[in-house]
Amino acid sequence: MLGISARATYAYNMKYLMEVNLGYNGSEQFAKKKRFGFFPAFSAGWVVSNERFLEKNKTITNLKLRASYGKVGNDQLGSNRFLYLDDIQMASGVIPSLGRGQSISINKKGNPDVGWEIAYKQNYGVDIQLFNELSFSFDYFRERREDILIQRSTVPELQGLPLSALPKVNMGMVHNSGFELEVGYNRKLNKDFSFGVKGNFSYNKNKIDYIDETCLPEEYAYPYRKTGYSIGQIFGYKIDYSNGNGYINTVEELEWAKKTYKIGTPRMGDLLYKDVNGDGDIDPEDISPIKYSNIPRITYGFSGNLSWRNLDFSFLFSGVAKVSKYYSNFGVTEIGLVGFYTGYHLNAWTAERYNSGRKIEYPALSANTTTSMTANDFFVMDRSFLRLKNIELGYTLPKLLLEKIKIQKLRIYVSGNNLLTFKKMKLNSIDPEQSSETAYPVTKMVSFGANVTF
C-alpha cells in the first residue's frame, strides 16, 4: 500500500463545523494503470444550540445537525491476489507422445482492468439534548457500492474455458440504506442516588442491483436468485397451509402429491408444498424467496445503570430481528445425526396423532431423506432473539472499614452473562446467535469477584 492523505477542519465560534478528508491510495493488488484511486470525504455540522436565539434556552440544551458524504475504496479481493495476472501452468498431456507428455493448463485468465471496489456513503444526523438529561440521536444513511468484484455468469462456456477460469470483473452493484436511533436518559436525584437508561435501534436493508446473474426460463416463478434481493436472501419451497396444518394428511392429498411432486416420492405426513407457478407440478420452478436473509435488518438493545450510596446495578439487553437461516444439520432433522432427537421430533406427524387432533410440530419421521428435508418454510427459521447479555450487582465497602487494613477501595460483585434469551426458533437444541448448527453454543455464566485498590 502507498497513500497520501490530507485533512482540513474548520470551526467558527463552535457553531459551524466543516471537515474535508482527501486520500490518494495505491495497492499492489492491481495493475500499474489501475493501482491508484482518489477518495474524498466531506462533512459539516451546525450546532444550533449555540446560536443566540437558543443559547439561553433551558429546555433544548444541545441541538446539532450533521451531514457527510464520501467515497471509499476497497482492495480486498478475498483469498486470491494479483487477479490482473494469468495463472497458466504445465500439466500432464492427454497424448504422451505430444509436447513431451505435457500440456498447458489455464487455471485463471488475468484481467488487467481489475480495480478498486467503490462505495459512496452519505449520512444525515441530528443530536438533541433536553434539560441536560434526555438525549436523542438519529442518523439516516445511504450507501451505493459500485465496481464490486464478481465472477461472470452470463458468459457461455462455448468460448473454451470453464467459467471458474474466466477473469473476475468489477461489475457488481449493491445499495444499502437505513437509520439508527439512540435515546438516553441520565438523572442524578441527590448525592446518593443516580440512574441512567439507554436504548438503541437500527434498521438497514440492502439490495443487489446487478451481479451478472443468468435469468432462469420464464416457467420459473422467480427467475432470479440474487438480483433484486438482499444479500443472503434464502430461497425454498413454500408450504401450503390451506388444509390447516401444511402436512399431507389424507389419501386424497397424498394422491395429488404423488402426481405433482417432481422432487421425490411424497409420503403421508410429509410437507405439502404450493404450486407457485401454477403449472401443475412441484419442482424447482416453484422455488420462492422465504422470509429474510441471514443478515439482520434490525438490531437493537437497551441498558441501564443505577447507583445508590455504595450499591451499584447495571444490565444490558441486545437483540436482532428480521433475520432467517436455513437449518439442516445436527439437531434439526432426525437423520442429521443418527439417534439425536430434540423436543419437536417427539411431536412428529403420525396418523394417530393427526386423527386425535393432538399437537403436530414436525413432519413424519424417516430413516432416509424425504421431500420434506429441503429448504422450505419449515426449515428456514426465524433467528430473531432478545438476550440479557449482562447483569451485575456490586457493593463498595465504606472507606472507614478499609482504612484499618490500608485498602483504598474494595468492591465486591456478582455478574451474570446470557442468563435469559427470548427467541422465535421452534427448537431449543440450537442457539439463534450461533453461526451454524454445530458451532459452540453461547453459554450462561455467573461469576463472583472483587476489585481491590491499595
Coordinates of C-alpha atoms in Angstrom, one line a residue:
M1 CA 0.0 0.0 0.0
L2 CA 1.1 3.5 -0.8
G3 CA -1.0 6.5 0.0
I4 CA -1.1 10.2 0.6
S5 CA -3.8 11.8 2.8
A6 CA -4.8 15.3 3.7
R7 CA -7.3 16.6 6.3
A8 CA -8.6 20.1 7.0
T9 CA -11.1 21.2 9.7
Y10 CA -12.8 24.4 10.3
A11 CA -14.9 25.7 13.3
Y12 CA -16.4 29.1 13.7
N13 CA -17.5 30.1 17.2
M14 CA -18.4 26.5 17.9
K15 CA -21.4 26.9 15.7
Y16 CA -20.4 26.0 12.2
L17 CA -18.1 22.9 11.7
M18 CA -16.6 21.6 8.5
E19 CA -14.1 18.8 7.6
V20 CA -12.5 17.7 4.4
N21 CA -10.6 14.4 4.1
L22 CA -8.7 13.6 0.9
G23 CA -6.9 10.3 0.2
Y24 CA -4.9 9.2 -2.8
N25 CA -4.1 5.5 -2.3
G26 CA -2.4 2.8 -4.3
S27 CA -2.4 -1.0 -3.9
E28 CA -0.2 -3.7 -5.4
Q29 CA -3.4 -5.8 -6.0
F30 CA -3.9 -4.0 -9.3
A31 CA -2.0 -3.5 -12.5
K32 CA 0.0 -0.3 -12.7
K33 CA -2.6 1.8 -14.6
K34 CA -5.3 0.8 -12.0
R35 CA -3.4 0.9 -8.8
F36 CA -4.2 4.4 -7.5
G37 CA -7.6 5.9 -6.6
F38 CA -8.8 9.2 -5.2
F39 CA -11.1 9.1 -2.3
P40 CA -12.5 12.3 -0.9
A41 CA -15.0 12.8 2.0
F42 CA -16.8 15.9 3.3
S43 CA -18.7 16.6 6.4
A44 CA -20.4 19.6 8.0
G45 CA -22.2 20.4 11.3
W46 CA -24.3 23.1 12.7
V47 CA -24.6 23.5 16.5
V48 CA -27.9 25.2 16.6
S49 CA -28.0 25.4 20.4
N50 CA -25.0 27.8 20.3
E51 CA -26.9 30.3 18.3
R52 CA -28.0 33.4 20.1
F53 CA -31.7 32.5 19.9
L54 CA -31.1 29.2 21.7
E55 CA -28.0 29.7 23.9
K56 CA -30.1 30.6 27.0
N57 CA -32.8 28.0 26.3
K58 CA -33.1 25.8 29.4
T59 CA -35.2 23.2 27.6
I60 CA -33.0 22.5 24.5
T61 CA -29.6 22.3 26.0
N62 CA -28.0 20.8 22.9
L63 CA -29.0 20.7 19.2
K64 CA -26.7 19.7 16.4
L65 CA -27.3 18.9 12.8
R66 CA -24.8 16.8 10.8
A67 CA -24.2 15.7 7.2
S68 CA -21.4 13.8 5.5
Y69 CA -20.6 12.4 2.1
G70 CA -17.6 10.4 1.0
K71 CA -16.1 8.0 -1.4
V72 CA -14.1 5.0 -0.2
G73 CA -12.3 2.2 -2.0
N74 CA -11.7 -1.5 -1.2
D75 CA -8.8 -3.5 -2.5
Q76 CA -9.6 -6.8 -0.6
L77 CA -10.1 -9.5 -3.2
G78 CA -10.8 -12.4 -1.0
S79 CA -8.3 -15.3 -0.9
N80 CA -6.9 -14.5 -4.4
R81 CA -4.3 -11.9 -5.1
F82 CA -3.0 -10.2 -8.2
L83 CA -6.0 -11.0 -10.3
Y84 CA -4.6 -9.0 -13.2
L85 CA -2.1 -11.8 -13.8
D86 CA -2.7 -15.0 -15.7
D87 CA -2.3 -18.3 -13.9
I88 CA -1.0 -20.7 -16.6
Q89 CA 0.7 -23.9 -15.5
M90 CA 2.2 -27.0 -17.2
A91 CA 0.1 -30.2 -16.7
S92 CA 0.2 -33.8 -17.9
G93 CA -0.7 -34.3 -21.5
V94 CA -3.6 -36.3 -22.9
I95 CA -1.3 -37.9 -25.6
P96 CA 2.0 -38.9 -24.1
S97 CA 3.8 -38.6 -27.5
L98 CA 2.9 -34.9 -27.9
G99 CA 4.5 -32.0 -26.2
R100 CA 6.8 -34.3 -24.2
G101 CA 3.8 -35.6 -22.5
Q102 CA 2.8 -32.2 -21.2
S103 CA 0.0 -29.7 -21.8
I104 CA -0.9 -26.2 -20.9
S105 CA -3.5 -25.7 -18.1
I106 CA -5.1 -22.3 -18.0
N107 CA -6.3 -22.1 -14.3
K108 CA -7.2 -18.4 -14.5
K109 CA -7.1 -15.7 -17.0
G110 CA -6.0 -12.4 -15.6
N111 CA -7.8 -9.1 -16.0
P112 CA -5.6 -6.0 -16.2
D113 CA -8.6 -3.8 -15.7
V114 CA -9.4 -5.1 -12.2
G115 CA -9.6 -2.1 -9.9
W116 CA -10.9 -0.7 -6.6
E117 CA -14.4 -1.5 -5.4
I118 CA -16.0 1.8 -4.8
A119 CA -18.6 2.9 -2.2
Y120 CA -20.4 6.2 -2.0
K121 CA -21.6 6.9 1.5
Q122 CA -23.8 9.6 2.9
N123 CA -25.1 10.2 6.4
Y124 CA -27.5 12.8 7.8
G125 CA -28.0 13.1 11.6
V126 CA -29.3 15.2 14.4
D127 CA -28.3 15.2 18.1
I128 CA -30.7 16.7 20.7
Q129 CA -30.4 17.0 24.5
L130 CA -33.2 18.3 26.7
F131 CA -32.8 19.6 30.2
N132 CA -29.2 18.3 30.3
E133 CA -30.8 14.8 31.0
L134 CA -32.6 13.4 28.0
S135 CA -30.5 12.8 24.8
F136 CA -31.7 11.8 21.4
S137 CA -29.6 10.9 18.3
F138 CA -30.9 10.0 14.9
D139 CA -29.0 9.1 11.7
Y140 CA -30.2 8.3 8.2
F141 CA -27.6 6.7 5.9
R142 CA -27.3 5.6 2.3
E143 CA -24.6 3.6 0.6
R144 CA -24.1 2.8 -3.1
R145 CA -21.4 0.2 -3.9
E146 CA -20.2 0.0 -7.5
D147 CA -17.5 -1.9 -9.3
I148 CA -17.9 -4.9 -7.0
L149 CA -15.6 -7.7 -8.0
I150 CA -17.7 -10.6 -9.3
Q151 CA -17.4 -13.8 -11.4
R152 CA -19.3 -13.5 -14.7
S153 CA -22.3 -15.8 -15.1
T154 CA -23.8 -14.8 -18.4
V155 CA -20.8 -15.8 -20.5
P156 CA -21.3 -19.2 -22.3
E157 CA -18.7 -21.9 -21.9
L158 CA -18.5 -22.2 -25.7
Q159 CA -15.6 -19.8 -25.6
G160 CA -13.4 -22.7 -24.4
L161 CA -12.7 -22.2 -20.8
P162 CA -14.7 -23.1 -17.7
L163 CA -16.4 -20.2 -16.0
S164 CA -14.2 -20.6 -13.0
A165 CA -11.1 -19.8 -15.1
L166 CA -12.5 -16.6 -16.6
P167 CA -11.2 -13.3 -15.2
K168 CA -13.2 -11.6 -12.4
V169 CA -14.6 -8.2 -13.3
N170 CA -15.7 -5.0 -11.5
M171 CA -19.4 -5.1 -12.4
G172 CA -21.4 -5.7 -9.3
M173 CA -23.7 -3.1 -7.8
V174 CA -25.4 -3.0 -4.4
H175 CA -27.2 -0.3 -2.5
N176 CA -27.9 -0.1 1.2
S177 CA -29.9 2.3 3.3
G178 CA -31.4 2.6 6.8
F179 CA -31.4 4.5 10.0
E180 CA -30.1 4.4 13.6
L181 CA -31.8 5.8 16.7
E182 CA -30.4 6.2 20.2
V183 CA -32.2 7.6 23.2
G184 CA -30.7 8.0 26.7
Y185 CA -31.8 9.5 30.0
N186 CA -29.5 10.2 32.9
R187 CA -30.6 11.7 36.2
K188 CA -28.9 12.5 39.5
L189 CA -31.5 13.0 42.2
N190 CA -29.1 13.7 45.0
K191 CA -25.6 12.9 46.1
D192 CA -26.6 9.3 47.0
F193 CA -28.9 8.3 44.1
S194 CA -28.4 8.4 40.3
F195 CA -29.6 6.3 37.4
G196 CA -29.4 6.1 33.6
V197 CA -31.1 4.2 30.8
K198 CA -30.2 4.0 27.1
G199 CA -31.8 2.3 24.1
N200 CA -30.7 1.9 20.5
F201 CA -32.5 0.7 17.4
S202 CA -31.2 0.4 13.8
Y203 CA -32.7 -0.8 10.6
N204 CA -30.9 -1.4 7.3
K205 CA -31.8 -3.1 4.1
N206 CA -29.6 -3.8 1.2
K207 CA -30.4 -4.8 -2.4
I208 CA -28.4 -6.3 -5.2
D209 CA -28.8 -4.1 -8.2
Y210 CA -26.6 -6.1 -10.6
I211 CA -24.4 -9.2 -10.3
D212 CA -24.5 -10.5 -13.9
E213 CA -26.9 -13.3 -12.9
T214 CA -28.3 -15.6 -15.6
C215 CA -32.1 -15.2 -15.9
L216 CA -33.9 -18.5 -15.5
P217 CA -36.6 -19.6 -18.0
E218 CA -40.0 -17.9 -17.9
E219 CA -41.5 -21.0 -16.4
Y220 CA -39.8 -20.2 -13.1
A221 CA -42.0 -18.3 -10.6
Y222 CA -38.9 -16.3 -9.6
P223 CA -36.3 -16.1 -12.4
Y224 CA -33.6 -14.5 -10.3
R225 CA -32.0 -15.8 -7.1
K226 CA -29.9 -12.7 -6.3
T227 CA -30.7 -9.7 -8.5
G228 CA -33.3 -7.5 -6.8
Y229 CA -33.0 -9.2 -3.4
S230 CA -31.0 -8.7 -0.3
I231 CA -27.6 -10.2 0.1
G232 CA -28.1 -13.8 1.5
Q233 CA -31.8 -14.0 0.7
I234 CA -33.0 -17.6 1.3
F235 CA -35.0 -19.5 -1.3
G236 CA -37.0 -22.7 -0.9
Y237 CA -40.4 -24.3 -1.3
K238 CA -43.5 -22.6 0.2
I239 CA -45.7 -24.8 2.4
D240 CA -49.5 -24.9 1.6
Y241 CA -51.3 -24.3 4.8
S242 CA -54.8 -24.2 3.2
N243 CA -55.6 -27.6 4.7
G244 CA -55.0 -26.4 8.2
N245 CA -51.5 -27.6 9.1
G246 CA -49.4 -27.9 5.9
Y247 CA -48.9 -31.7 6.0
I248 CA -50.1 -34.4 3.7
N249 CA -52.9 -35.7 6.0
T250 CA -55.3 -37.7 3.8
V251 CA -55.2 -40.2 1.0
E252 CA -56.6 -37.7 -1.4
E253 CA -53.8 -35.2 -0.6
L254 CA -51.2 -38.0 -1.0
E255 CA -52.5 -38.9 -4.4
W256 CA -52.4 -35.3 -5.5
A257 CA -48.8 -35.0 -4.2
K258 CA -47.7 -38.2 -6.0
K259 CA -48.9 -36.8 -9.3
T260 CA -47.4 -33.3 -8.9
Y261 CA -44.2 -33.8 -6.9
K262 CA -41.1 -33.9 -9.2
I263 CA -38.7 -33.6 -6.3
G264 CA -39.1 -37.1 -4.9
T265 CA -41.8 -39.5 -3.7
P266 CA -44.0 -38.0 -1.0
R267 CA -45.4 -39.9 2.0
M268 CA -48.2 -39.4 4.4
G269 CA -47.1 -36.7 6.9
D270 CA -44.7 -35.0 4.6
L271 CA -44.9 -31.3 4.0
L272 CA -47.5 -30.1 1.4
Y273 CA -46.0 -27.6 -1.0
K274 CA -47.5 -24.8 -3.1
D275 CA -47.6 -24.9 -6.8
V276 CA -46.4 -21.3 -7.1
N277 CA -46.2 -21.0 -10.8
G278 CA -49.5 -22.9 -11.4
D279 CA -48.2 -25.4 -13.9
G280 CA -49.5 -28.5 -12.0
D281 CA -46.1 -29.7 -10.8
I282 CA -44.0 -29.2 -7.7
D283 CA -40.5 -28.8 -9.0
P284 CA -37.5 -26.3 -8.8
E285 CA -39.6 -23.8 -10.9
D286 CA -41.7 -23.2 -7.7
I287 CA -38.8 -22.2 -5.5
S288 CA -39.5 -18.8 -3.9
P289 CA -37.9 -16.3 -1.6
I290 CA -38.6 -17.3 2.0
K291 CA -38.6 -14.9 5.0
Y292 CA -35.5 -12.8 5.2
S293 CA -31.8 -13.1 4.5
N294 CA -29.1 -14.3 7.0
I295 CA -28.1 -10.6 7.7
P296 CA -30.3 -9.0 10.4
R297 CA -32.3 -6.0 9.2
I298 CA -32.9 -4.9 12.7
T299 CA -30.5 -4.7 15.6
Y300 CA -31.5 -3.2 18.9
G301 CA -30.6 -3.1 22.6
F302 CA -31.2 -1.3 25.8
S303 CA -29.2 -0.9 29.0
G304 CA -29.4 0.7 32.4
N305 CA -27.4 1.6 35.5
L306 CA -28.3 2.6 39.0
S307 CA -26.2 3.8 41.9
W308 CA -27.5 4.3 45.5
R309 CA -24.9 5.1 48.1
N310 CA -22.4 2.2 47.9
L311 CA -24.6 -0.1 45.9
D312 CA -24.5 -0.2 42.1
F313 CA -26.5 -2.2 39.5
S314 CA -26.4 -2.5 35.7
F315 CA -27.9 -4.5 32.9
L316 CA -27.6 -4.9 29.1
F317 CA -30.1 -6.4 26.6
S318 CA -29.3 -6.9 22.9
G319 CA -31.3 -8.4 20.1
V320 CA -31.8 -8.8 16.3
A321 CA -34.9 -9.2 14.2
K322 CA -36.0 -9.8 10.6
V323 CA -33.2 -12.4 10.0
S324 CA -33.6 -16.0 8.9
K325 CA -31.4 -19.1 8.4
Y326 CA -31.8 -22.5 6.7
Y327 CA -31.1 -25.2 9.2
S328 CA -30.5 -28.8 8.1
N329 CA -27.7 -30.3 10.3
F330 CA -27.3 -32.0 13.7
G331 CA -30.3 -31.5 16.0
V332 CA -32.6 -30.2 13.2
T333 CA -33.6 -33.3 11.1
E334 CA -33.8 -36.8 12.5
I335 CA -31.1 -38.0 10.1
G336 CA -28.7 -35.1 10.8
L337 CA -27.1 -37.2 13.5
V338 CA -28.3 -40.8 14.0
G339 CA -30.0 -41.2 17.3
F340 CA -30.1 -37.5 18.2
Y341 CA -33.6 -36.1 18.6
T342 CA -35.0 -32.9 20.0
G343 CA -38.3 -32.0 21.6
Y344 CA -40.2 -31.3 18.4
H345 CA -39.3 -34.7 17.0
L346 CA -41.4 -36.2 19.7
N347 CA -44.4 -34.5 18.2
A348 CA -43.8 -35.6 14.7
W349 CA -46.7 -36.3 12.4
T350 CA -48.4 -39.7 12.7
A351 CA -51.8 -40.9 11.6
E352 CA -52.8 -41.5 15.2
R353 CA -51.7 -38.0 16.3
Y354 CA -53.5 -36.3 13.4
N355 CA -56.7 -38.3 13.8
S356 CA -56.8 -37.5 17.5
G357 CA -56.2 -33.8 17.0
R358 CA -53.0 -33.8 19.0
K359 CA -50.3 -31.2 18.5
I360 CA -48.0 -31.8 15.5
E361 CA -44.7 -29.9 15.3
Y362 CA -42.7 -31.9 12.7
P363 CA -43.2 -33.9 9.5
A364 CA -43.4 -37.7 9.7
L365 CA -40.1 -39.2 10.8
S366 CA -37.9 -41.2 8.4
A367 CA -34.6 -43.1 8.3
N368 CA -33.9 -41.5 4.9
T369 CA -34.0 -38.1 3.2
T370 CA -37.6 -37.2 2.3
T371 CA -39.3 -34.5 0.3
S372 CA -39.7 -32.5 3.5
M373 CA -36.0 -32.3 4.1
T374 CA -35.2 -29.3 1.9
A375 CA -35.2 -25.6 2.1
N376 CA -38.8 -24.6 2.9
D377 CA -40.9 -22.6 5.2
F378 CA -40.4 -25.1 8.0
F379 CA -36.6 -25.4 8.0
V380 CA -35.9 -21.7 7.1
M381 CA -36.3 -20.5 10.7
D382 CA -36.7 -17.1 12.2
R383 CA -33.5 -16.2 14.1
S384 CA -34.9 -13.2 15.9
F385 CA -34.0 -13.1 19.6
L386 CA -33.5 -10.8 22.6
R387 CA -30.9 -11.7 25.1
L388 CA -29.9 -10.5 28.5
K389 CA -26.2 -10.2 27.8
N390 CA -25.1 -9.0 31.2
I391 CA -26.4 -8.1 34.6
E392 CA -24.3 -7.1 37.5
L393 CA -24.8 -6.1 41.1
G394 CA -22.0 -4.6 43.1
Y395 CA -21.3 -3.1 46.6
T396 CA -18.4 -0.9 47.5
L397 CA -17.4 -1.2 51.2
P398 CA -17.3 2.1 53.2
K399 CA -13.8 3.7 53.5
L400 CA -13.9 3.7 57.2
L401 CA -13.9 -0.1 57.3
L402 CA -10.9 -0.2 54.8
E403 CA -8.6 2.4 56.4
K404 CA -7.5 0.0 59.1
I405 CA -6.3 -2.6 56.6
K406 CA -4.8 0.1 54.3
I407 CA -7.1 -0.5 51.3
Q408 CA -8.3 2.5 49.3
K409 CA -11.3 0.8 47.7
L410 CA -12.9 -2.6 47.7
R411 CA -15.9 -3.5 45.6
I412 CA -17.5 -7.0 45.6
Y413 CA -19.9 -8.0 42.8
V414 CA -21.9 -10.8 41.3
S415 CA -22.3 -10.8 37.5
G416 CA -24.3 -12.9 35.0
N417 CA -23.9 -13.4 31.3
N418 CA -26.5 -14.7 28.8
L419 CA -28.9 -15.6 31.6
L420 CA -32.1 -15.0 29.6
T421 CA -33.0 -15.5 25.9
F422 CA -36.3 -14.8 24.2
K423 CA -36.4 -16.3 20.7
K424 CA -38.8 -17.4 18.0
M425 CA -37.0 -20.6 16.8
K426 CA -39.1 -23.7 17.1
L427 CA -36.3 -25.9 18.6
N428 CA -34.0 -25.5 21.7
S429 CA -31.0 -27.5 20.5
I430 CA -29.6 -24.6 18.5
D431 CA -28.9 -21.1 19.8
P432 CA -30.1 -18.4 17.4
E433 CA -26.8 -16.5 17.8
Q434 CA -24.8 -19.5 16.6
S435 CA -23.3 -19.2 13.1
S436 CA -24.1 -22.9 12.4
E437 CA -25.8 -25.9 14.0
T438 CA -22.5 -27.4 15.2
A439 CA -20.9 -24.1 16.4
Y440 CA -20.0 -23.9 20.1
P441 CA -23.1 -22.7 21.9
V442 CA -23.4 -19.4 23.8
T443 CA -23.2 -20.4 27.4
K444 CA -24.7 -18.9 30.6
M445 CA -22.2 -17.8 33.2
V446 CA -22.4 -16.5 36.7
S447 CA -19.3 -15.1 38.4
F448 CA -18.4 -13.5 41.7
G449 CA -15.5 -11.2 42.2
A450 CA -13.8 -8.3 43.9
N451 CA -12.0 -5.2 42.8
V452 CA -9.3 -4.1 45.2
T453 CA -7.3 -0.8 45.1
F454 CA -4.4 -0.4 47.5

